[in-house]
mmCIF file of C-alpha atoms in Angstrom:
data_model
loop_
_atom_site.group_PDB
_atom_site.id
_atom_site.type_symbol
_atom_site.label_atom_id
_atom_site.label_comp_id
_atom_site.label_asym_id
_atom_site.label_seq_id
_atom_site.Cartn_x
_atom_site.Cartn_y
_atom_site.Cartn_z
ATOM 1 C CA GLY A 1206 0.000 0.000 0.000
ATOM 2 C CA GLU A 1207 0.815 3.661 -0.079
ATOM 3 C CA GLN A 1208 3.596 4.898 2.172
ATOM 4 C CA VAL A 1209 4.230 8.533 2.982
ATOM 5 C CA GLU A 1210 7.446 9.799 4.495
ATOM 6 C CA GLN A 1211 7.376 13.314 5.933
ATOM 7 C CA ARG A 1212 10.401 15.305 6.972
ATOM 8 C CA PRO A 1213 11.614 16.908 9.087
ATOM 9 C CA PRO A 1214 9.753 15.733 12.198
ATOM 10 C CA HIS A 1215 10.685 18.933 14.020
ATOM 11 C CA LEU A 1216 11.462 22.383 12.674
ATOM 12 C CA SER A 1217 12.410 25.532 14.573
ATOM 13 C CA VAL A 1218 12.745 28.886 12.780
ATOM 14 C CA ARG A 1219 12.768 32.579 13.602
ATOM 15 C CA GLU A 1220 9.960 34.932 12.658
ATOM 16 C CA GLY A 1221 10.372 36.041 9.049
ATOM 17 C CA ASP A 1222 12.397 32.983 8.039
ATOM 18 C CA SER A 1223 11.178 30.461 5.506
ATOM 19 C CA ALA A 1224 10.290 26.891 6.416
ATOM 20 C CA VAL A 1225 9.996 23.873 4.125
ATOM 21 C CA ILE A 1226 8.285 20.559 4.847
ATOM 22 C CA ILE A 1227 8.557 17.705 2.356
ATOM 23 C CA CYS A 1228 6.533 14.534 1.856
ATOM 24 C CA THR A 1229 7.554 11.678 -0.376
ATOM 25 C CA TYR A 1230 4.987 9.069 -1.407
ATOM 26 C CA THR A 1231 5.287 5.718 -3.160
ATOM 27 C CA ASP A 1232 2.063 5.024 -5.123
ATOM 28 C CA PRO A 1233 2.267 6.569 -8.610
ATOM 29 C CA ASN A 1234 -1.547 6.311 -8.849
ATOM 30 C CA SER A 1235 -2.064 8.744 -5.989
ATOM 31 C CA TYR A 1236 -4.290 11.564 -7.137
ATOM 32 C CA TYR A 1237 -5.318 13.886 -4.321
ATOM 33 C CA PHE A 1238 -2.819 15.635 -2.066
ATOM 34 C CA PHE A 1239 -3.474 17.668 1.055
ATOM 35 C CA TRP A 1240 -1.788 19.689 3.764
ATOM 36 C CA TYR A 1241 -3.355 19.980 7.210
ATOM 37 C CA LYS A 1242 -2.504 22.150 10.195
ATOM 38 C CA GLN A 1243 -3.104 21.048 13.779
ATOM 39 C CA GLU A 1244 -2.961 23.552 16.607
ATOM 40 C CA PRO A 1245 -2.612 22.351 20.209
ATOM 41 C CA GLY A 1246 -5.716 20.658 21.558
ATOM 42 C CA ALA A 1247 -7.563 20.817 18.243
ATOM 43 C CA GLY A 1248 -8.359 18.622 15.276
ATOM 44 C CA LEU A 1249 -6.635 18.853 11.924
ATOM 45 C CA GLN A 1250 -7.657 21.753 9.706
ATOM 46 C CA LEU A 1251 -7.418 21.551 5.930
ATOM 47 C CA LEU A 1252 -4.813 24.038 4.741
ATOM 48 C CA MET A 1253 -4.435 23.355 1.025
ATOM 49 C CA LYS A 1254 -5.235 20.735 -1.564
ATOM 50 C CA VAL A 1255 -3.629 19.961 -4.907
ATOM 51 C CA PHE A 1256 -4.576 17.457 -7.587
ATOM 52 C CA SER A 1257 -2.859 15.266 -10.095
ATOM 53 C CA SER A 1258 -0.439 17.503 -11.898
ATOM 54 C CA THR A 1259 2.722 19.393 -11.230
ATOM 55 C CA GLU A 1260 1.130 22.284 -9.547
ATOM 56 C CA ILE A 1261 1.883 25.225 -7.391
ATOM 57 C CA ASN A 1262 -0.799 26.530 -5.102
ATOM 58 C CA GLU A 1263 -0.319 29.636 -3.103
ATOM 59 C CA GLY A 1264 -2.182 30.538 0.021
ATOM 60 C CA GLN A 1265 -1.724 33.223 2.604
ATOM 61 C CA GLY A 1266 2.000 33.096 3.257
ATOM 62 C CA PHE A 1267 2.651 29.612 1.938
ATOM 63 C CA THR A 1268 3.255 27.725 -1.306
ATOM 64 C CA VAL A 1269 2.513 24.092 -2.084
ATOM 65 C CA LEU A 1270 4.356 22.267 -4.835
ATOM 66 C CA LEU A 1271 3.484 18.851 -6.238
ATOM 67 C CA ASN A 1272 6.133 17.044 -8.268
ATOM 68 C CA LYS A 1273 4.633 13.824 -9.601
ATOM 69 C CA LYS A 1274 7.819 12.793 -11.373
ATOM 70 C CA ASP A 1275 9.665 12.592 -8.071
ATOM 71 C CA LYS A 1276 6.504 11.708 -6.085
ATOM 72 C CA GLN A 1277 7.098 14.614 -3.783
ATOM 73 C CA LEU A 1278 4.844 17.178 -2.136
ATOM 74 C CA SER A 1279 6.191 20.214 -0.337
ATOM 75 C CA LEU A 1280 4.874 23.027 1.841
ATOM 76 C CA ASN A 1281 6.892 26.233 1.910
ATOM 77 C CA LEU A 1282 6.107 28.969 4.424
ATOM 78 C CA THR A 1283 7.681 32.040 2.898
ATOM 79 C CA ALA A 1284 7.869 34.296 5.961
ATOM 80 C CA ALA A 1285 6.905 32.411 9.076
ATOM 81 C CA HIS A 1286 5.253 34.134 12.034
ATOM 82 C CA PRO A 1287 4.512 32.803 15.528
ATOM 83 C CA GLY A 1288 0.892 32.049 14.568
ATOM 84 C CA ASP A 1289 2.198 29.433 12.154
ATOM 85 C CA SER A 1290 3.490 27.349 15.069
ATOM 86 C CA ALA A 1291 1.615 24.045 14.835
ATOM 87 C CA VAL A 1292 1.936 20.469 13.646
ATOM 88 C CA TYR A 1293 1.606 20.052 9.889
ATOM 89 C CA PHE A 1294 0.539 16.864 8.163
ATOM 90 C CA CYS A 1295 0.545 15.884 4.536
ATOM 91 C CA ALA A 1296 -1.980 13.361 3.206
ATOM 92 C CA VAL A 1297 -2.134 11.417 -0.043
ATOM 93 C CA SER A 1298 -5.265 9.793 -1.442
ATOM 94 C CA PRO A 1299 -5.929 7.427 -4.335
ATOM 95 C CA THR A 1300 -8.872 7.730 -6.669
ATOM 96 C CA SER A 1301 -9.436 4.186 -7.828
ATOM 97 C CA GLY A 1302 -12.958 2.837 -7.501
ATOM 98 C CA GLY A 1303 -14.135 5.496 -5.126
ATOM 99 C CA ASN A 1304 -11.606 4.473 -2.477
ATOM 100 C CA TYR A 1305 -10.637 7.733 -0.858
ATOM 101 C CA LYS A 1306 -8.776 6.280 2.099
ATOM 102 C CA PRO A 1307 -5.931 8.738 2.565
ATOM 103 C CA THR A 1308 -2.470 8.004 3.958
ATOM 104 C CA PHE A 1309 -0.985 10.593 6.299
ATOM 105 C CA GLY A 1310 2.592 11.538 6.983
ATOM 106 C CA LYS A 1311 3.673 11.431 10.620
ATOM 107 C CA GLY A 1312 3.653 15.187 10.975
ATOM 108 C CA THR A 1313 6.111 18.051 11.390
ATOM 109 C CA SER A 1314 6.113 20.100 14.570
ATOM 110 C CA LEU A 1315 6.922 23.692 13.580
ATOM 111 C CA VAL A 1316 7.930 26.284 16.154
ATOM 112 C CA VAL A 1317 8.330 29.904 15.060
ATOM 113 C CA HIS A 1318 10.246 32.040 17.528
ATOM 114 C CA PRO A 1319 9.561 35.810 17.751
ATOM 115 C CA GLU B 667 -21.297 26.171 13.501
ATOM 116 C CA ALA B 668 -18.983 23.157 13.801
ATOM 117 C CA ALA B 669 -19.622 20.635 11.042
ATOM 118 C CA VAL B 670 -18.045 17.624 12.788
ATOM 119 C CA THR B 671 -18.699 17.172 16.478
ATOM 120 C CA GLN B 672 -17.532 14.468 18.845
ATOM 121 C CA SER B 673 -18.759 13.332 22.224
ATOM 122 C CA PRO B 674 -17.615 12.993 24.849
ATOM 123 C CA ARG B 675 -14.599 15.321 24.643
ATOM 124 C CA ASN B 676 -12.934 13.587 27.559
ATOM 125 C CA LYS B 677 -13.507 10.114 28.951
ATOM 126 C CA VAL B 678 -11.968 8.051 31.709
ATOM 127 C CA ALA B 679 -12.774 4.347 31.529
ATOM 128 C CA VAL B 680 -11.776 1.257 33.466
ATOM 129 C CA THR B 681 -10.003 -1.726 31.977
ATOM 130 C CA GLY B 682 -12.546 -4.213 30.659
ATOM 131 C CA GLY B 683 -15.317 -1.665 30.411
ATOM 132 C CA LYS B 684 -17.252 -0.734 27.288
ATOM 133 C CA VAL B 685 -16.652 2.664 25.697
ATOM 134 C CA THR B 686 -18.607 4.301 22.906
ATOM 135 C CA LEU B 687 -17.292 7.381 21.128
ATOM 136 C CA SER B 688 -19.787 9.281 19.000
ATOM 137 C CA CYS B 689 -19.345 11.458 15.957
ATOM 138 C CA ASN B 690 -21.869 13.604 14.125
ATOM 139 C CA GLN B 691 -21.370 15.494 10.859
ATOM 140 C CA THR B 692 -23.548 18.054 9.093
ATOM 141 C CA ASN B 693 -21.445 18.133 5.894
ATOM 142 C CA ASN B 694 -23.588 15.458 4.205
ATOM 143 C CA HIS B 695 -20.401 13.581 3.337
ATOM 144 C CA ASN B 696 -20.596 9.920 2.415
ATOM 145 C CA ASN B 697 -17.231 9.036 3.915
ATOM 146 C CA MET B 698 -16.429 9.070 7.609
ATOM 147 C CA TYR B 699 -13.287 8.002 9.448
ATOM 148 C CA TRP B 700 -12.013 7.205 12.930
ATOM 149 C CA TYR B 701 -8.339 7.802 13.804
ATOM 150 C CA ARG B 702 -6.247 7.636 16.904
ATOM 151 C CA GLN B 703 -3.320 9.957 17.459
ATOM 152 C CA ASP B 704 -0.354 9.006 19.596
ATOM 153 C CA THR B 705 3.027 10.652 19.974
ATOM 154 C CA GLY B 706 5.469 9.132 17.528
ATOM 155 C CA HIS B 707 2.766 7.451 15.439
ATOM 156 C CA GLY B 708 0.948 10.345 13.845
ATOM 157 C CA LEU B 709 -2.619 9.531 12.788
ATOM 158 C CA ARG B 710 -3.618 5.897 12.440
ATOM 159 C CA LEU B 711 -6.851 4.844 10.752
ATOM 160 C CA ILE B 712 -9.043 2.513 12.805
ATOM 161 C CA HIS B 713 -12.289 2.205 10.830
ATOM 162 C CA TYR B 714 -13.998 4.085 8.052
ATOM 163 C CA SER B 715 -17.324 4.103 6.253
ATOM 164 C CA TYR B 716 -18.558 4.857 2.747
ATOM 165 C CA GLY B 717 -22.129 5.507 3.826
ATOM 166 C CA ALA B 718 -24.947 4.521 6.149
ATOM 167 C CA GLY B 719 -24.800 0.845 7.003
ATOM 168 C CA SER B 720 -21.211 0.338 5.848
ATOM 169 C CA THR B 721 -18.049 -0.021 7.906
ATOM 170 C CA GLU B 722 -14.559 -0.949 6.727
ATOM 171 C CA LYS B 723 -11.455 -1.931 8.632
ATOM 172 C CA GLY B 724 -8.637 0.548 8.614
ATOM 173 C CA ASP B 725 -5.006 -0.064 9.449
ATOM 174 C CA ILE B 726 -5.419 -0.860 13.167
ATOM 175 C CA PRO B 727 -8.955 -2.264 13.718
ATOM 176 C CA ASP B 728 -8.170 -4.836 16.416
ATOM 177 C CA GLY B 729 -10.055 -4.125 19.639
ATOM 178 C CA TYR B 730 -12.437 -1.685 17.969
ATOM 179 C CA LYS B 731 -15.829 -1.890 16.290
ATOM 180 C CA ALA B 732 -17.628 0.785 14.321
ATOM 181 C CA SER B 733 -21.242 1.565 13.559
ATOM 182 C CA ARG B 734 -22.729 3.874 10.911
ATOM 183 C CA PRO B 735 -26.482 3.953 11.488
ATOM 184 C CA SER B 736 -27.064 7.077 9.402
ATOM 185 C CA GLN B 737 -25.337 9.507 7.058
ATOM 186 C CA GLU B 738 -24.682 11.845 9.974
ATOM 187 C CA ASN B 739 -23.515 9.488 12.725
ATOM 188 C CA PHE B 740 -20.492 7.238 13.078
ATOM 189 C CA SER B 741 -19.595 5.558 16.360
ATOM 190 C CA LEU B 742 -16.451 3.830 17.585
ATOM 191 C CA ILE B 743 -16.955 1.078 20.135
ATOM 192 C CA LEU B 744 -14.403 -0.427 22.482
ATOM 193 C CA GLU B 745 -16.098 -3.541 23.850
ATOM 194 C CA LEU B 746 -13.336 -4.360 26.352
ATOM 195 C CA ALA B 747 -11.179 -1.296 26.876
ATOM 196 C CA THR B 748 -7.480 -1.762 27.635
ATOM 197 C CA PRO B 749 -4.848 0.743 28.830
ATOM 198 C CA SER B 750 -3.147 0.511 25.406
ATOM 199 C CA GLN B 751 -6.234 2.213 23.967
ATOM 200 C CA THR B 752 -5.500 5.375 25.921
ATOM 201 C CA SER B 753 -5.185 7.967 23.198
ATOM 202 C CA VAL B 754 -6.777 10.930 21.456
ATOM 203 C CA TYR B 755 -9.421 9.860 18.950
ATOM 204 C CA PHE B 756 -10.435 11.928 15.958
ATOM 205 C CA CYS B 757 -13.433 11.546 13.715
ATOM 206 C CA ALA B 758 -13.518 13.025 10.221
ATOM 207 C CA SER B 759 -15.916 13.275 7.335
ATOM 208 C CA GLY B 760 -14.940 13.888 3.747
ATOM 209 C CA GLU B 761 -15.121 13.396 0.013
ATOM 210 C CA ARG B 762 -12.369 12.621 -2.541
ATOM 211 C CA GLY B 763 -9.813 12.255 0.224
ATOM 212 C CA GLU B 764 -10.446 15.758 1.572
ATOM 213 C CA GLN B 765 -11.290 15.494 5.256
ATOM 214 C CA TYR B 766 -12.872 17.656 7.926
ATOM 215 C CA PHE B 767 -11.984 16.735 11.457
ATOM 216 C CA GLY B 768 -13.777 16.923 14.765
ATOM 217 C CA PRO B 769 -12.107 18.393 17.864
ATOM 218 C CA GLY B 770 -11.083 15.001 19.261
ATOM 219 C CA THR B 771 -11.868 12.848 22.288
ATOM 220 C CA ARG B 772 -9.219 12.243 24.909
ATOM 221 C CA LEU B 773 -9.703 8.722 26.269
ATOM 222 C CA THR B 774 -7.874 7.425 29.328
ATOM 223 C CA VAL B 775 -8.232 3.755 30.241
ATOM 224 C CA LEU B 776 -7.134 2.989 33.798
#
């Protein structure tokens, strides 16, 4: 089955610095890709989604890149601020036969220091 | 208004007791999921459902049962709770892999 490796497990940066989190997956048939943010004591919150193509999506202060050739998904915070401190998870989902059981990375704990 | 709610939010149970965790969603999603989250393991899928009346085993189903009596409700049942089931449990609903999570239930089994 699908395997997702997420790195790094921990990341500490200063306010204004950039931060990059990378996920590598194994199933070339994976179709839907997601980033989630989890703040302390809360559930995961959908941050961004990308679909089956090399794609860059930009949100408020972050960029998501999908590279299907290398089976890699990345989240780049361009200028981190303390409110970005959280645990971030990537998730990868197939599309075959209506099976949308996603596989999650193990998460990256990001701390942004003022 | 929260679209995925869980109850209870906190639960203390005794070893060997029965525990039922409830989840309700107002997203009208067909798919619902139960996960547990433990330090060092990330999120692990216990059971999931494609719609009312269906339940499927996830990656770690042993010791757990699930019930989906309606589109809105999905329960996780621990018939004989053990201390190893102490964890935070999350329910989610979704479509096409996109998921919306509840706030979690912290379960402690003594």
